[in-house]
Amino acid sequence: MKRLIFSSLFATVLLVACGINGGAPATPQAGQNPLLIPELIDSRETPEIMLNMQHGQHQFYAGVQSETKGFNGDYLGPTIRLYRDFDATITFVNDIGEPTSVHGHGLHVRGEIDGGPQGVIEQGESWQITIPVRQEAGVSWYHPHLMGTTAHQVHAGLAGLYFIEDENSQSLDLPKAYGVNDIPLIVQDRSFTDGAMNVYAVTAEQLEDGLREDTLVVNGTVDAYHVVPQGWVRLRFVNGSNARFYRFSFANNEPFFKIATEGGFLNRPVEMTAIDMAPGERNEIMIDLSNSTGATLMADFLNEDGEVGGGLNPFAATPQVTALEFRVDESLQPSGTLPDVLNDIAYFDRSEATQFRTFSLDMDGGDDDAGNANNGDLFSINGSSMNMMVVNERVKKGEIEIWQITGDQMLHPFHMHGVSFQILTHNGEPPAEADRGWKDTVVVGEGTTEIILRFDYVATDAFPYMFHCHIFEHEDSGMMGQFTVE
Ligand code: C2O
Ligand code: CU
Ligand code: CU
């Protein structure tokens, strides 16, 4: 039976799923479709990686074609394995019929190869970059980043992963079999009409909220299940949604361990039963299935304040949904375990900072540079909307800085290019153990979030870095600014 969740069909379908037993609002059945695993391209084995950005037709529901876009395929793109101290060459070919750019979100690289709005690739043209990988192991990702078109291009399917490995990640006895017990999970929300993905469209209200749709899609799969060995399983989450915030947990509150944030491993695993993820964020977790027949990953759709619960407005939270079912197959060989020690992060100290900057993400005009209230643009940072002709901040390479960030009206995932940072305080409190890792995207609200960072790569006026809200609708509407590092 083909199941369409959380449309008006939801009630009907649930009734069907529950058969004549009906009544009890059971957890919707999941696990009808095998989880799609993006192809893996190893940069050491493929000296010239080609990624063709193309139109495609993807079947989210069997037998129904959706108009999508992908890298070398219908939807999403290959996972590129990068190695620290090994330079990878990648050629992106634009065949999507309109200009684009490809940003390496999380990569510590200089401005010209960062792929921001200035890095335009015209239709029919290609863009070749050589990435000098010098950062520690972690999950980064690539996606379009042109001014004003990011939201619809990513929504169509243009996104893929970089798995960065280093000596540490290779020597740790972790699960490492790609797609078997080391599993990429690109989480997105989409909506469907008769099984076909709705093409990107937003109303003015959705622009404010960010586009939040009703159906969870993992690696381009709805209703997914995945077969895993009876051992530790490592999940590499990327929230690739336009605007959705999620809370992930396992059925029966099964505990798991968080082992990494965006920019690398935590020092030690942190036991948790639920993890929140905003757009742009990545987290790695491990779950022990060595005495188990499986586990069911659940997702709550959070509201604008990051909380569970809310009405039927797609902006608000919805009931918990089944995200993915893991089924143990005892014939598969388990490998890897949960190490006690994962990393040795050198923490910055507040006293080392020589420069302080404040950023206010505004949705009501904010204050302009002269301090006049509500004088700026609707979606802005420090009162100014993104203007490609204006460099908003100038950073000195190698200096340690503290950025103090606040958001307006709702939670915003703040992201900047070219660096990983550490959280100093969030609403005046030091971060929880699970957040004491290298990050490049952080959720900010009306209280202040302080981060500390140091930029080590150059970004000039011609190819500056961006800082922005990672709700794509906010970014495209101007909640973004530019900075140079020299
Ligand atoms: Cu994921 Cu500036 O972006
Ligand atoms: Cu980025
Ligand atoms: Cu925002």
CSV table of C-alpha atoms and ligand atoms in Angstrom, one decimal:
chain,number,residue,atom,x,y,z
A,1,MET,CA,0.0,0.0,0.0
A,2,LYS,CA,1.3,3.4,-0.9
A,3,ARG,CA,1.1,5.7,2.1
A,4,LEU,CA,1.0,9.5,2.0
A,5,ILE,CA,1.5,10.9,5.4
A,6,PHE,CA,0.2,14.0,7.0
A,7,SER,CA,-1.7,15.4,4.1
A,8,SER,CA,-5.5,15.5,4.5
A,9,LEU,CA,-5.1,11.8,3.6
A,10,PHE,CA,-3.4,11.1,6.8
A,11,ALA,CA,-6.5,10.2,8.8
A,12,THR,CA,-7.8,8.0,6.0
A,13,VAL,CA,-4.6,6.3,5.6
A,14,LEU,CA,-4.1,5.7,9.3
A,15,LEU,CA,-7.5,4.1,9.3
A,16,VAL,CA,-6.5,1.8,6.5
A,17,ALA,CA,-3.2,1.0,8.2
A,18,CYS,CA,-5.0,0.2,11.4
A,19,GLY,CA,-7.5,-1.9,9.6
A,20,ILE,CA,-10.7,-2.6,11.4
A,21,ASN,CA,-9.0,-2.4,14.8
A,22,GLY,CA,-9.0,1.4,14.2
A,23,GLY,CA,-9.3,3.7,17.0
A,24,ALA,CA,-5.9,3.6,18.7
A,25,PRO,CA,-3.8,6.3,17.0
A,26,ALA,CA,-0.9,4.0,16.4
A,27,THR,CA,2.5,5.1,15.2
A,28,PRO,CA,2.2,5.2,11.5
A,29,GLN,CA,3.9,2.1,9.9
A,30,ALA,CA,7.2,2.9,8.5
A,31,GLY,CA,9.8,1.0,6.5
A,32,GLN,CA,8.2,0.2,3.2
A,33,ASN,CA,11.1,1.5,1.1
A,34,PRO,CA,14.8,0.6,1.4
A,35,LEU,CA,16.8,3.7,2.4
A,36,LEU,CA,18.7,5.1,-0.6
A,37,ILE,CA,22.4,5.5,0.1
A,38,PRO,CA,24.2,8.0,-2.0
A,39,GLU,CA,27.0,6.7,-4.1
A,40,LEU,CA,30.4,7.0,-2.4
A,41,ILE,CA,33.3,8.6,-4.4
A,42,ASP,CA,36.7,8.3,-2.8
A,43,SER,CA,38.9,11.2,-3.6
A,44,ARG,CA,42.1,9.1,-3.4
A,45,GLU,CA,40.8,6.6,-5.9
A,46,THR,CA,39.2,9.2,-8.3
A,47,PRO,CA,41.7,11.9,-9.1
A,48,GLU,CA,39.2,13.8,-11.2
A,49,ILE,CA,35.8,13.8,-9.7
A,50,MET,CA,33.0,15.0,-12.0
A,51,LEU,CA,29.7,16.2,-10.6
A,52,ASN,CA,27.1,16.9,-13.2
A,53,MET,CA,24.2,19.1,-12.0
A,54,GLN,CA,21.2,17.9,-13.9
A,55,HIS,CA,17.5,17.6,-14.2
A,56,GLY,CA,16.1,14.3,-13.0
A,57,GLN,CA,13.0,12.3,-12.3
A,58,HIS,CA,12.9,10.7,-8.9
A,59,GLN,CA,10.5,8.2,-7.5
A,60,PHE,CA,9.7,9.1,-3.9
A,61,TYR,CA,6.6,6.9,-4.2
A,62,ALA,CA,6.9,3.8,-6.4
A,63,GLY,CA,5.7,4.4,-9.9
A,64,VAL,CA,5.3,8.2,-9.6
A,65,GLN,CA,7.9,10.4,-11.1
A,66,SER,CA,8.7,13.8,-9.5
A,67,GLU,CA,10.6,16.5,-11.3
A,68,THR,CA,13.9,16.9,-9.4
A,69,LYS,CA,17.5,17.9,-9.7
A,70,GLY,CA,20.7,16.1,-8.6
A,71,PHE,CA,24.4,15.7,-8.9
A,72,ASN,CA,25.1,12.8,-11.3
A,73,GLY,CA,21.6,11.5,-10.6
A,74,ASP,CA,18.0,12.3,-10.0
A,75,TYR,CA,18.1,13.7,-6.5
A,76,LEU,CA,20.9,14.7,-4.1
A,77,GLY,CA,24.5,13.7,-5.0
A,78,PRO,CA,27.4,11.3,-4.2
A,79,THR,CA,29.1,11.4,-0.9
A,80,ILE,CA,32.7,12.5,-1.5
A,81,ARG,CA,35.3,11.1,0.8
A,82,LEU,CA,38.0,13.6,1.5
A,83,TYR,CA,41.2,13.0,3.4
A,84,ARG,CA,43.1,15.5,5.5
A,85,ASP,CA,46.3,16.6,3.8
A,86,PHE,CA,45.1,15.2,0.5
A,87,ASP,CA,44.0,17.6,-2.2
A,88,ALA,CA,40.8,16.6,-4.1
A,89,THR,CA,39.9,18.0,-7.5
A,90,ILE,CA,36.2,18.3,-8.3
A,91,THR,CA,34.6,19.6,-11.5
A,92,PHE,CA,31.0,20.8,-11.1
A,93,VAL,CA,29.1,20.9,-14.5
A,94,ASN,CA,26.0,23.1,-14.6
A,95,ASP,CA,23.3,21.5,-16.7
A,96,ILE,CA,20.2,22.7,-14.7
A,97,GLY,CA,19.3,25.4,-17.2
A,98,GLU,CA,20.0,28.4,-14.9
A,99,PRO,CA,23.0,29.9,-13.1
A,100,THR,CA,24.1,28.3,-9.9
A,101,SER,CA,27.1,28.0,-7.6
A,102,VAL,CA,28.3,25.2,-5.3
A,103,HIS,CA,29.3,26.0,-1.8
A,104,GLY,CA,31.3,23.7,0.4
A,105,HIS,CA,29.4,24.1,3.7
A,106,GLY,CA,31.8,23.3,6.5
A,107,LEU,CA,35.0,23.4,4.4
A,108,HIS,CA,37.8,25.5,5.6
A,109,VAL,CA,38.9,26.8,2.3
A,110,ARG,CA,39.7,30.3,0.8
A,111,GLY,CA,37.0,32.4,-0.7
A,112,GLU,CA,37.6,31.6,-4.3
A,113,ILE,CA,36.8,28.0,-3.8
A,114,ASP,CA,34.1,28.4,-1.2
A,115,GLY,CA,31.4,28.7,-3.8
A,116,GLY,CA,29.4,31.6,-2.4
A,117,PRO,CA,27.1,33.9,-4.4
A,118,GLN,CA,30.0,35.3,-6.3
A,119,GLY,CA,31.1,31.9,-7.6
A,120,VAL,CA,28.5,31.8,-10.4
A,121,ILE,CA,28.5,28.8,-12.8
A,122,GLU,CA,26.4,29.7,-15.8
A,123,GLN,CA,24.3,27.0,-17.5
A,124,GLY,CA,26.6,24.9,-19.7
A,125,GLU,CA,29.7,25.9,-17.9
A,126,SER,CA,31.8,24.0,-15.4
A,127,TRP,CA,33.8,25.0,-12.3
A,128,GLN,CA,36.8,23.1,-11.3
A,129,ILE,CA,38.2,23.4,-7.8
A,130,THR,CA,41.1,21.7,-6.0
A,131,ILE,CA,40.3,21.4,-2.3
A,132,PRO,CA,43.3,21.5,0.0
A,133,VAL,CA,41.8,19.5,2.9
A,134,ARG,CA,43.5,20.6,6.1
A,135,GLN,CA,40.8,20.3,8.7
A,136,GLU,CA,39.9,17.5,11.0
A,137,ALA,CA,37.5,14.6,10.3
A,138,GLY,CA,33.8,15.5,10.1
A,139,VAL,CA,30.8,15.8,7.8
A,140,SER,CA,30.5,18.8,5.5
A,141,TRP,CA,28.1,19.2,2.6
A,142,TYR,CA,27.8,20.9,-0.8
A,143,HIS,CA,24.8,22.8,-2.1
A,144,PRO,CA,24.0,25.8,-4.4
A,145,HIS,CA,24.4,29.2,-2.9
A,146,LEU,CA,23.4,31.9,-5.5
A,147,MET,CA,21.7,35.0,-4.2
A,148,GLY,CA,18.0,34.4,-4.3
A,149,THR,CA,17.9,30.9,-5.8
A,150,THR,CA,19.4,28.7,-3.1
A,151,ALA,CA,16.0,27.7,-1.6
A,152,HIS,CA,14.5,26.3,-4.8
A,153,GLN,CA,17.7,24.7,-6.1
A,154,VAL,CA,18.4,22.8,-2.9
A,155,HIS,CA,14.7,22.0,-2.6
A,156,ALA,CA,14.8,20.4,-6.1
A,157,GLY,CA,17.5,18.0,-4.8
A,158,LEU,CA,20.9,19.7,-5.2
A,159,ALA,CA,22.8,18.7,-2.1
A,160,GLY,CA,25.5,16.1,-1.3
A,161,LEU,CA,28.0,15.2,1.4
A,162,TYR,CA,31.7,15.4,2.1
A,163,PHE,CA,33.0,12.9,4.6
A,164,ILE,CA,36.3,14.2,5.7
A,165,GLU,CA,38.7,11.6,7.3
A,166,ASP,CA,41.9,12.1,9.1
A,167,GLU,CA,44.4,10.0,11.1
A,168,ASN,CA,42.3,10.2,14.2
A,169,SER,CA,39.0,9.1,12.5
A,170,GLN,CA,40.9,6.3,10.7
A,171,SER,CA,42.6,5.0,13.8
A,172,LEU,CA,39.5,5.0,16.0
A,173,ASP,CA,37.7,1.7,16.1
A,174,LEU,CA,34.4,3.1,14.9
A,175,PRO,CA,31.9,1.5,12.5
A,176,LYS,CA,33.3,2.5,9.1
A,177,ALA,CA,31.4,0.5,6.5
A,178,TYR,CA,29.8,3.1,4.3
A,179,GLY,CA,26.1,2.6,4.0
A,180,VAL,CA,26.2,-0.5,6.1
A,181,ASN,CA,27.0,0.6,9.7
A,182,ASP,CA,28.3,4.1,8.8
A,183,ILE,CA,25.2,5.7,7.4
A,184,PRO,CA,24.7,9.1,5.9
A,185,LEU,CA,21.2,10.5,6.6
A,186,ILE,CA,20.2,13.7,4.7
A,187,VAL,CA,17.0,14.7,6.4
A,188,GLN,CA,14.5,16.9,4.5
A,189,ASP,CA,10.8,17.7,4.5
A,190,ARG,CA,8.8,17.7,1.3
A,191,SER,CA,5.1,17.6,0.3
A,192,PHE,CA,3.5,15.5,-2.3
A,193,THR,CA,0.4,15.6,-4.5
A,194,ASP,CA,-0.7,12.1,-5.6
A,195,GLY,CA,2.9,10.9,-4.8
A,196,ALA,CA,4.7,13.6,-6.8
A,197,MET,CA,6.8,16.1,-5.0
A,198,ASN,CA,5.4,19.6,-5.0
A,199,VAL,CA,7.6,22.0,-6.9
A,200,TYR,CA,9.1,24.7,-4.7
A,201,ALA,CA,6.7,27.6,-4.1
A,202,VAL,CA,6.2,29.9,-1.1
A,203,THR,CA,3.6,32.3,0.0
A,204,ALA,CA,4.6,35.5,1.8
A,205,GLU,CA,3.8,33.9,5.1
A,206,GLN,CA,5.8,30.8,4.3
A,207,LEU,CA,8.7,33.1,3.4
A,208,GLU,CA,8.6,34.4,6.9
A,209,ASP,CA,8.3,31.0,8.5
A,210,GLY,CA,10.5,29.3,6.1
A,211,LEU,CA,9.1,26.6,3.9
A,212,ARG,CA,8.0,23.7,6.2
A,213,GLU,CA,6.4,20.7,4.6
A,214,ASP,CA,4.6,17.7,6.0
A,215,THR,CA,6.5,14.6,4.9
A,216,LEU,CA,9.9,13.5,6.1
A,217,VAL,CA,12.3,12.4,3.4
A,218,VAL,CA,15.7,10.7,4.3
A,219,ASN,CA,18.2,10.5,1.4
A,220,GLY,CA,15.3,11.0,-1.0
A,221,THR,CA,13.4,8.1,0.5
A,222,VAL,CA,10.0,8.3,2.2
A,223,ASP,CA,9.0,5.6,4.7
A,224,ALA,CA,12.5,4.2,4.8
A,225,TYR,CA,13.9,1.1,6.4
A,226,HIS,CA,17.6,0.1,6.5
A,227,VAL,CA,19.2,-3.3,7.2
A,228,VAL,CA,22.1,-3.2,9.6
A,229,PRO,CA,24.5,-5.6,11.2
A,230,GLN,CA,23.9,-6.6,14.8
A,231,GLY,CA,26.4,-4.2,16.4
A,232,TRP,CA,27.1,-0.6,16.8
A,233,VAL,CA,25.6,1.6,14.1
A,234,ARG,CA,26.9,5.1,13.3
A,235,LEU,CA,24.5,7.7,11.9
A,236,ARG,CA,25.8,10.8,10.2
A,237,PHE,CA,22.9,13.3,10.2
A,238,VAL,CA,22.7,16.3,8.0
A,239,ASN,CA,19.6,18.5,8.3
A,240,GLY,CA,19.3,19.6,4.6
A,241,SER,CA,15.8,21.0,5.1
A,242,ASN,CA,14.9,24.5,3.9
A,243,ALA,CA,13.5,25.5,7.3
A,244,ARG,CA,12.5,22.5,9.4
A,245,PHE,CA,13.9,21.9,12.9
A,246,TYR,CA,13.6,18.3,14.2
A,247,ARG,CA,14.0,16.4,17.4
A,248,PHE,CA,15.2,12.9,16.7
A,249,SER,CA,14.9,10.0,19.2
A,250,PHE,CA,14.4,6.3,19.1
A,251,ALA,CA,11.2,4.5,20.0
A,252,ASN,CA,11.0,3.5,23.6
A,253,ASN,CA,13.5,6.3,24.4
A,254,GLU,CA,16.4,4.0,23.5
A,255,PRO,CA,19.6,5.8,24.5
A,256,PHE,CA,22.3,6.7,22.0
A,257,PHE,CA,25.6,8.5,22.0
A,258,LYS,CA,26.4,11.7,20.2
A,259,ILE,CA,30.0,11.5,19.0
A,260,ALA,CA,30.4,14.5,16.6
A,261,THR,CA,29.2,18.0,15.7
A,262,GLU,CA,29.7,19.7,12.3
A,263,GLY,CA,33.4,20.2,12.5
A,264,GLY,CA,34.7,17.1,14.3
A,265,PHE,CA,34.4,14.6,17.1
A,266,LEU,CA,33.5,15.5,20.6
A,267,ASN,CA,36.2,14.7,23.1
A,268,ARG,CA,34.0,11.9,24.5
A,269,PRO,CA,30.7,10.4,23.5
A,270,VAL,CA,27.7,12.0,25.3
A,271,GLU,CA,24.7,9.7,26.1
A,272,MET,CA,21.4,11.2,25.0
A,273,THR,CA,17.8,10.1,24.3
A,274,ALA,CA,16.9,13.0,22.0
A,275,ILE,CA,18.8,15.3,19.7
A,276,ASP,CA,17.6,18.6,18.1
A,277,MET,CA,18.7,19.6,14.7
A,278,ALA,CA,18.3,22.9,12.8
A,279,PRO,CA,18.8,23.4,9.1
A,280,GLY,CA,22.5,23.2,8.2
A,281,GLU,CA,23.5,21.4,11.3
A,282,ARG,CA,25.2,18.0,11.3
A,283,ASN,CA,25.6,15.5,14.1
A,284,GLU,CA,27.0,12.0,14.3
A,285,ILE,CA,25.4,9.5,16.7
A,286,MET,CA,26.0,5.9,17.6
A,287,ILE,CA,23.5,3.3,18.7
A,288,ASP,CA,24.2,-0.1,20.1
A,289,LEU,CA,22.2,-2.8,18.3
A,290,SER,CA,24.4,-5.7,19.4
A,291,ASN,CA,21.6,-7.2,21.5
A,292,SER,CA,18.8,-6.0,19.4
A,293,THR,CA,16.6,-6.9,16.5
A,294,GLY,CA,16.3,-3.3,15.4
A,295,ALA,CA,15.4,0.3,16.3
A,296,THR,CA,13.0,2.9,15.1
A,297,LEU,CA,14.1,6.4,14.6
A,298,MET,CA,11.4,8.9,15.4
A,299,ALA,CA,11.2,12.6,14.5
A,300,ASP,CA,9.3,15.5,16.0
A,301,PHE,CA,8.8,18.5,13.8
A,302,LEU,CA,9.5,21.4,16.1
A,303,ASN,CA,7.8,24.8,16.1
A,304,GLU,CA,9.3,28.2,15.6
A,305,ASP,CA,10.5,28.2,19.2
A,306,GLY,CA,12.1,24.8,18.9
A,307,GLU,CA,9.4,23.0,20.9
A,308,VAL,CA,7.3,19.9,20.4
A,309,GLY,CA,3.6,20.6,20.1
A,310,GLY,CA,1.5,22.9,18.0
A,311,GLY,CA,-1.5,23.1,15.7
A,312,LEU,CA,-2.1,22.1,12.2
A,313,ASN,CA,-0.3,25.1,10.6
A,314,PRO,CA,2.6,23.5,8.7
A,315,PHE,CA,4.8,26.0,10.5
A,316,ALA,CA,3.9,24.6,13.8
A,317,ALA,CA,5.0,21.2,15.2
A,318,THR,CA,3.2,18.1,14.1
A,319,PRO,CA,2.8,14.8,15.9
A,320,GLN,CA,5.8,12.5,16.1
A,321,VAL,CA,6.6,10.6,12.9
A,322,THR,CA,8.6,7.5,12.2
A,323,ALA,CA,11.7,8.6,10.4
A,324,LEU,CA,13.5,5.4,9.6
A,325,GLU,CA,13.3,1.8,10.7
A,326,PHE,CA,16.6,-0.1,11.3
A,327,ARG,CA,16.3,-3.9,10.9
A,328,VAL,CA,19.1,-6.1,12.2
A,329,ASP,CA,20.3,-8.9,9.9
A,330,GLU,CA,22.5,-11.3,12.0
A,331,SER,CA,24.2,-12.5,8.9
A,332,LEU,CA,25.9,-9.1,8.4
A,333,GLN,CA,29.3,-8.8,10.0
A,334,PRO,CA,29.3,-6.1,12.7
A,335,SER,CA,32.4,-3.9,13.1
A,336,GLY,CA,33.6,-1.1,15.3
A,337,THR,CA,32.6,0.0,18.7
A,338,LEU,CA,32.1,3.1,20.8
A,339,PRO,CA,35.5,4.5,21.9
A,340,ASP,CA,35.8,6.2,25.3
A,341,VAL,CA,37.9,9.0,23.9
A,342,LEU,CA,37.3,10.5,20.5
A,343,ASN,CA,39.2,13.8,20.3
A,344,ASP,CA,41.3,16.3,22.1
A,345,ILE,CA,39.8,19.6,21.3
A,346,ALA,CA,41.9,22.7,22.0
A,347,TYR,CA,39.4,25.1,23.5
A,348,PHE,CA,39.8,28.8,22.9
A,349,ASP,CA,39.8,31.0,26.0
A,350,ARG,CA,37.7,34.2,26.2
A,351,SER,CA,40.8,36.1,27.2
A,352,GLU,CA,42.5,35.3,23.9
A,353,ALA,CA,39.9,37.3,21.9
A,354,THR,CA,41.0,40.6,20.4
A,355,GLN,CA,37.9,41.4,18.4
A,356,PHE,CA,34.2,41.4,19.3
A,357,ARG,CA,31.3,41.6,16.8
A,358,THR,CA,27.6,41.6,17.3
A,359,PHE,CA,25.0,40.2,14.9
A,360,SER,CA,21.3,40.7,15.2
A,361,LEU,CA,19.1,38.7,12.8
A,362,ASP,CA,16.1,40.8,12.2
A,363,MET,CA,12.6,40.1,10.8
A,364,ASP,CA,11.0,43.5,11.5
A,365,GLY,CA,13.4,45.9,9.9
A,366,GLY,CA,15.7,45.9,13.0
A,367,ASP,CA,17.8,49.0,13.7
A,368,ASP,CA,19.8,50.6,10.9
A,369,ASP,CA,23.4,51.6,11.4
A,370,ALA,CA,22.4,54.9,12.9
A,371,GLY,CA,20.3,53.1,15.5
A,372,ASN,CA,16.9,54.0,14.1
A,373,ALA,CA,14.4,51.3,14.9
A,374,ASN,CA,12.5,49.5,12.1
A,375,ASN,CA,14.4,51.3,9.5
A,376,GLY,CA,16.1,48.5,7.8
A,377,ASP,CA,14.9,45.7,5.5
A,378,LEU,CA,12.4,43.0,6.5
A,379,PHE,CA,15.0,40.2,6.5
A,380,SER,CA,18.3,41.6,7.6
A,381,ILE,CA,21.3,41.3,9.8
A,382,ASN,CA,22.2,44.4,11.8
A,383,GLY,CA,19.6,46.3,9.9
A,384,SER,CA,20.9,45.6,6.4
A,385,SER,CA,19.8,43.1,3.8
A,386,MET,CA,22.4,41.2,1.9
A,387,ASN,CA,23.9,43.4,-0.8
A,388,MET,CA,26.5,41.8,-3.0
A,389,MET,CA,28.2,45.1,-3.5
A,390,VAL,CA,28.7,45.6,0.2
A,391,VAL,CA,31.3,43.9,2.5
A,392,ASN,CA,29.7,44.0,5.9
A,393,GLU,CA,32.7,42.9,8.1
A,394,ARG,CA,36.4,42.8,7.7
A,395,VAL,CA,38.2,40.1,9.7
A,396,LYS,CA,41.9,39.8,10.3
A,397,LYS,CA,43.3,36.4,9.5
A,398,GLY,CA,44.6,34.5,12.5
A,399,GLU,CA,43.0,36.7,15.2
A,400,ILE,CA,40.7,35.2,17.7
A,401,GLU,CA,37.2,36.8,17.7
A,402,ILE,CA,34.0,36.6,19.8
A,403,TRP,CA,30.8,36.9,17.9
A,404,GLN,CA,27.6,37.7,19.9
A,405,ILE,CA,24.5,36.8,18.0
A,406,THR,CA,20.8,37.3,18.7
A,407,GLY,CA,17.8,36.3,16.6
A,408,ASP,CA,14.4,37.9,16.3
A,409,GLN,CA,10.8,36.4,16.6
A,410,MET,CA,11.8,32.8,16.1
A,411,LEU,CA,14.8,30.5,16.2
A,412,HIS,CA,17.4,31.0,13.4
A,413,PRO,CA,20.3,28.7,12.5
A,414,PHE,CA,23.3,31.1,12.1
A,415,HIS,CA,26.1,29.9,9.9
A,416,MET,CA,29.3,31.3,8.6
A,417,HIS,CA,31.7,30.2,5.9
A,418,GLY,CA,35.4,29.3,6.1
A,419,VAL,CA,35.7,28.2,9.7
A,420,SER,CA,34.5,26.0,12.6
A,421,PHE,CA,33.8,27.8,15.9
A,422,GLN,CA,33.2,26.9,19.6
A,423,ILE,CA,30.1,28.0,21.6
A,424,LEU,CA,31.1,30.1,24.6
A,425,THR,CA,27.7,30.8,26.0
A,426,HIS,CA,24.1,30.4,25.1
A,427,ASN,CA,21.7,32.7,27.0
A,428,GLY,CA,24.5,33.4,29.5
A,429,GLU,CA,25.1,29.7,30.2
A,430,PRO,CA,28.0,27.6,29.1
A,431,PRO,CA,27.1,25.0,26.4
A,432,ALA,CA,26.1,21.5,27.4
A,433,GLU,CA,28.7,18.8,27.0
A,434,ALA,CA,27.1,17.6,23.8
A,435,ASP,CA,27.6,21.1,22.3
A,436,ARG,CA,31.2,21.5,23.3
A,437,GLY,CA,32.5,20.6,19.8
A,438,TRP,CA,33.5,22.3,16.6
A,439,LYS,CA,30.5,23.8,14.9
A,440,ASP,CA,29.6,26.0,11.9
A,441,THR,CA,25.9,26.4,12.4
A,442,VAL,CA,24.3,27.4,15.7
A,443,VAL,CA,20.7,28.0,16.7
A,444,VAL,CA,20.1,31.6,18.0
A,445,GLY,CA,17.1,33.1,19.6
A,446,GLU,CA,16.2,36.3,21.5
A,447,GLY,CA,18.9,35.6,24.1
A,448,THR,CA,22.5,36.1,23.1
A,449,THR,CA,24.7,33.3,21.8
A,450,GLU,CA,28.5,33.9,22.0
A,451,ILE,CA,30.8,32.0,19.8
A,452,ILE,CA,34.6,32.1,19.6
A,453,LEU,CA,36.6,31.5,16.4
A,454,ARG,CA,39.7,32.2,14.4
A,455,PHE,CA,39.7,32.4,10.6
A,456,ASP,CA,42.8,30.9,9.0
A,457,TYR,CA,42.0,31.3,5.3
A,458,VAL,CA,41.8,34.4,3.0
A,459,ALA,CA,38.5,35.7,1.5
A,460,THR,CA,38.9,38.8,-0.6
A,461,ASP,CA,36.4,41.4,-1.8
A,462,ALA,CA,36.0,39.5,-5.0
A,463,PHE,CA,35.1,36.3,-3.2
A,464,PRO,CA,34.1,37.1,0.3
A,465,TYR,CA,32.6,34.6,2.8
A,466,MET,CA,29.0,34.7,4.0
A,467,PHE,CA,27.3,34.7,7.4
A,468,HIS,CA,23.6,34.1,7.3
A,469,CYS,CA,20.6,32.4,8.6
A,470,HIS,CA,20.4,28.8,7.2
A,471,ILE,CA,16.6,28.9,6.8
A,472,PHE,CA,17.0,29.2,3.0
A,473,GLU,CA,13.9,31.4,2.7
A,474,HIS,CA,15.5,33.9,5.1
A,475,GLU,CA,18.9,33.7,3.4
A,476,ASP,CA,17.4,34.2,0.0
A,477,SER,CA,15.4,37.2,1.3
A,478,GLY,CA,18.4,38.9,2.6
A,479,MET,CA,19.2,37.6,6.1
A,480,MET,CA,22.9,37.3,5.0
A,481,GLY,CA,26.0,39.4,5.0
A,482,GLN,CA,29.5,39.3,3.6
A,483,PHE,CA,32.9,39.4,5.2
A,484,THR,CA,36.5,39.3,4.1
A,485,VAL,CA,39.4,37.7,5.8
A,486,GLU,CA,42.9,39.1,5.1
B,1,C2O,CU1,25.0,25.8,3.9
B,1,C2O,CU2,26.2,29.6,3.3
B,1,C2O,O1,25.6,27.7,3.6
B,2,CU,CU,28.4,27.4,4.4
B,3,CU,CU,16.2,32.9,10.0
